[in-house]
Amino acid sequence: MAGRNFTIDYDDNVFVKDGVPFQYIAGSIHYSRVPYYYWKDRLMKMAAAGLDAAQTYVLHVIMLRFSVFRKFVTFMF
C-alpha cells in the first residue's frame, strides 16, 4: 500500500492518518474469561462496533510456566 502514512502531530496532540486527524477506538477482551470457541465471534463483534484495536494480556501464571518450560528445554538440549 504505497502512499499510506501514519504520524503523530505533537503540536495539535493528534494522530494523523493519510493527512487526516485520526482517533482510534480500542477495546479489551479477557480471553481467559471467554470460551475459546467464542473468541472469533467476540473479535468480529468488536470490529463491527467500530473498534480499531483489541487489547489483551498474558496471565503471569502462563508466563511462569513458559519460563520453566523454556529452562527445561534449554537444559535438555
PDB file of C-alpha atoms in Angstrom:
ATOM      1  CA  MET A   1       0.000   0.000   0.000  1.00  0.00           C
ATOM      2  CA  ALA A   2       2.232   2.734  -1.240  1.00  0.00           C
ATOM      3  CA  GLY A   3       1.416   6.267  -0.219  1.00  0.00           C
ATOM      4  CA  ARG A   4      -0.148   5.403   3.141  1.00  0.00           C
ATOM      5  CA  ASN A   5       1.111   7.466   6.035  1.00  0.00           C
ATOM      6  CA  PHE A   6       0.638   7.492   9.814  1.00  0.00           C
ATOM      7  CA  THR A   7       2.269  10.140  12.002  1.00  0.00           C
ATOM      8  CA  ILE A   8       1.795  11.929  15.305  1.00  0.00           C
ATOM      9  CA  ASP A   9       1.209  15.675  15.321  1.00  0.00           C
ATOM     10  CA  TYR A  10       2.713  16.691  18.652  1.00  0.00           C
ATOM     11  CA  ASP A  11       1.721  20.356  18.194  1.00  0.00           C
ATOM     12  CA  ASP A  12      -2.010  19.544  17.965  1.00  0.00           C
ATOM     13  CA  ASN A  13      -1.760  16.353  20.058  1.00  0.00           C
ATOM     14  CA  VAL A  14      -3.439  14.097  17.449  1.00  0.00           C
ATOM     15  CA  PHE A  15      -2.666  11.081  15.305  1.00  0.00           C
ATOM     16  CA  VAL A  16      -2.627  11.794  11.571  1.00  0.00           C
ATOM     17  CA  LYS A  17      -3.546   9.017   9.129  1.00  0.00           C
ATOM     18  CA  ASP A  18      -3.076   9.790   5.425  1.00  0.00           C
ATOM     19  CA  GLY A  19      -3.044  13.519   6.219  1.00  0.00           C
ATOM     20  CA  VAL A  20      -6.325  13.474   8.192  1.00  0.00           C
ATOM     21  CA  PRO A  21      -6.603  13.684  12.016  1.00  0.00           C
ATOM     22  CA  PHE A  22      -7.422  10.221  13.331  1.00  0.00           C
ATOM     23  CA  GLN A  23      -8.665   8.870  16.656  1.00  0.00           C
ATOM     24  CA  TYR A  24      -8.562   5.141  17.110  1.00  0.00           C
ATOM     25  CA  ILE A  25     -11.021   3.320  19.342  1.00  0.00           C
ATOM     26  CA  ALA A  26      -9.777   0.323  21.313  1.00  0.00           C
ATOM     27  CA  GLY A  27     -11.417  -2.279  23.497  1.00  0.00           C
ATOM     28  CA  SER A  28     -10.259  -5.041  25.794  1.00  0.00           C
ATOM     29  CA  ILE A  29     -11.003  -8.751  25.712  1.00  0.00           C
ATOM     30  CA  HIS A  30     -10.156 -11.078  28.568  1.00  0.00           C
ATOM     31  CA  TYR A  31      -9.596 -14.304  26.664  1.00  0.00           C
ATOM     32  CA  SER A  32      -9.374 -16.310  29.875  1.00  0.00           C
ATOM     33  CA  ARG A  33     -12.977 -15.363  30.680  1.00  0.00           C
ATOM     34  CA  VAL A  34     -14.335 -16.164  27.218  1.00  0.00           C
ATOM     35  CA  PRO A  35     -14.549 -19.773  25.991  1.00  0.00           C
ATOM     36  CA  TYR A  36     -12.153 -20.194  23.068  1.00  0.00           C
ATOM     37  CA  TYR A  37     -14.965 -21.094  20.646  1.00  0.00           C
ATOM     38  CA  TYR A  38     -16.383 -17.566  21.162  1.00  0.00           C
ATOM     39  CA  TRP A  39     -13.097 -15.707  20.558  1.00  0.00           C
ATOM     40  CA  LYS A  40     -13.676 -15.144  16.832  1.00  0.00           C
ATOM     41  CA  ASP A  41     -17.266 -14.073  17.497  1.00  0.00           C
ATOM     42  CA  ARG A  42     -16.206 -11.532  20.133  1.00  0.00           C
ATOM     43  CA  LEU A  43     -13.440 -10.095  17.942  1.00  0.00           C
ATOM     44  CA  MET A  44     -15.836  -9.830  14.994  1.00  0.00           C
ATOM     45  CA  LYS A  45     -18.349  -8.008  17.225  1.00  0.00           C
ATOM     46  CA  MET A  46     -15.627  -5.615  18.355  1.00  0.00           C
ATOM     47  CA  ALA A  47     -14.757  -4.881  14.716  1.00  0.00           C
ATOM     48  CA  ALA A  48     -18.455  -4.437  13.848  1.00  0.00           C
ATOM     49  CA  ALA A  49     -18.753  -1.943  16.704  1.00  0.00           C
ATOM     50  CA  GLY A  50     -16.046   0.150  15.058  1.00  0.00           C
ATOM     51  CA  LEU A  51     -13.070  -0.708  17.241  1.00  0.00           C
ATOM     52  CA  ASP A  52      -9.689  -0.303  15.578  1.00  0.00           C
ATOM     53  CA  ALA A  53      -7.665  -2.239  18.155  1.00  0.00           C
ATOM     54  CA  ALA A  54      -8.181  -5.023  20.685  1.00  0.00           C
ATOM     55  CA  GLN A  55      -6.118  -5.167  23.872  1.00  0.00           C
ATOM     56  CA  THR A  56      -5.495  -8.333  25.846  1.00  0.00           C
ATOM     57  CA  TYR A  57      -2.937  -9.602  28.324  1.00  0.00           C
ATOM     58  CA  VAL A  58      -0.944 -12.710  29.139  1.00  0.00           C
ATOM     59  CA  LEU A  59      -1.556 -14.242  32.528  1.00  0.00           C
ATOM     60  CA  HIS A  60       1.533 -14.225  34.730  1.00  0.00           C
ATOM     61  CA  VAL A  61       0.986 -17.882  35.591  1.00  0.00           C
ATOM     62  CA  ILE A  62       1.280 -18.800  31.916  1.00  0.00           C
ATOM     63  CA  MET A  63       4.492 -16.800  31.604  1.00  0.00           C
ATOM     64  CA  LEU A  64       5.930 -18.561  34.635  1.00  0.00           C
ATOM     65  CA  ARG A  65       5.072 -21.936  33.158  1.00  0.00           C
ATOM     66  CA  PHE A  66       6.599 -20.916  29.835  1.00  0.00           C
ATOM     67  CA  SER A  67       9.779 -19.764  31.564  1.00  0.00           C
ATOM     68  CA  VAL A  68      10.076 -23.043  33.443  1.00  0.00           C
ATOM     69  CA  PHE A  69       9.376 -24.983  30.248  1.00  0.00           C
ATOM     70  CA  ARG A  70      11.923 -22.913  28.349  1.00  0.00           C
ATOM     71  CA  LYS A  71      14.553 -23.567  31.006  1.00  0.00           C
ATOM     72  CA  PHE A  72      13.677 -27.264  30.895  1.00  0.00           C
ATOM     73  CA  VAL A  73      14.020 -27.417  27.104  1.00  0.00           C
ATOM     74  CA  THR A  74      17.276 -25.463  27.216  1.00  0.00           C
ATOM     75  CA  PHE A  75      18.598 -27.845  29.862  1.00  0.00           C
ATOM     76  CA  MET A  76      17.576 -30.931  27.863  1.00  0.00           C
ATOM     77  CA  PHE A  77      19.148 -29.796  24.592  1.00  0.00           C
TER      78      PHE A  77
END
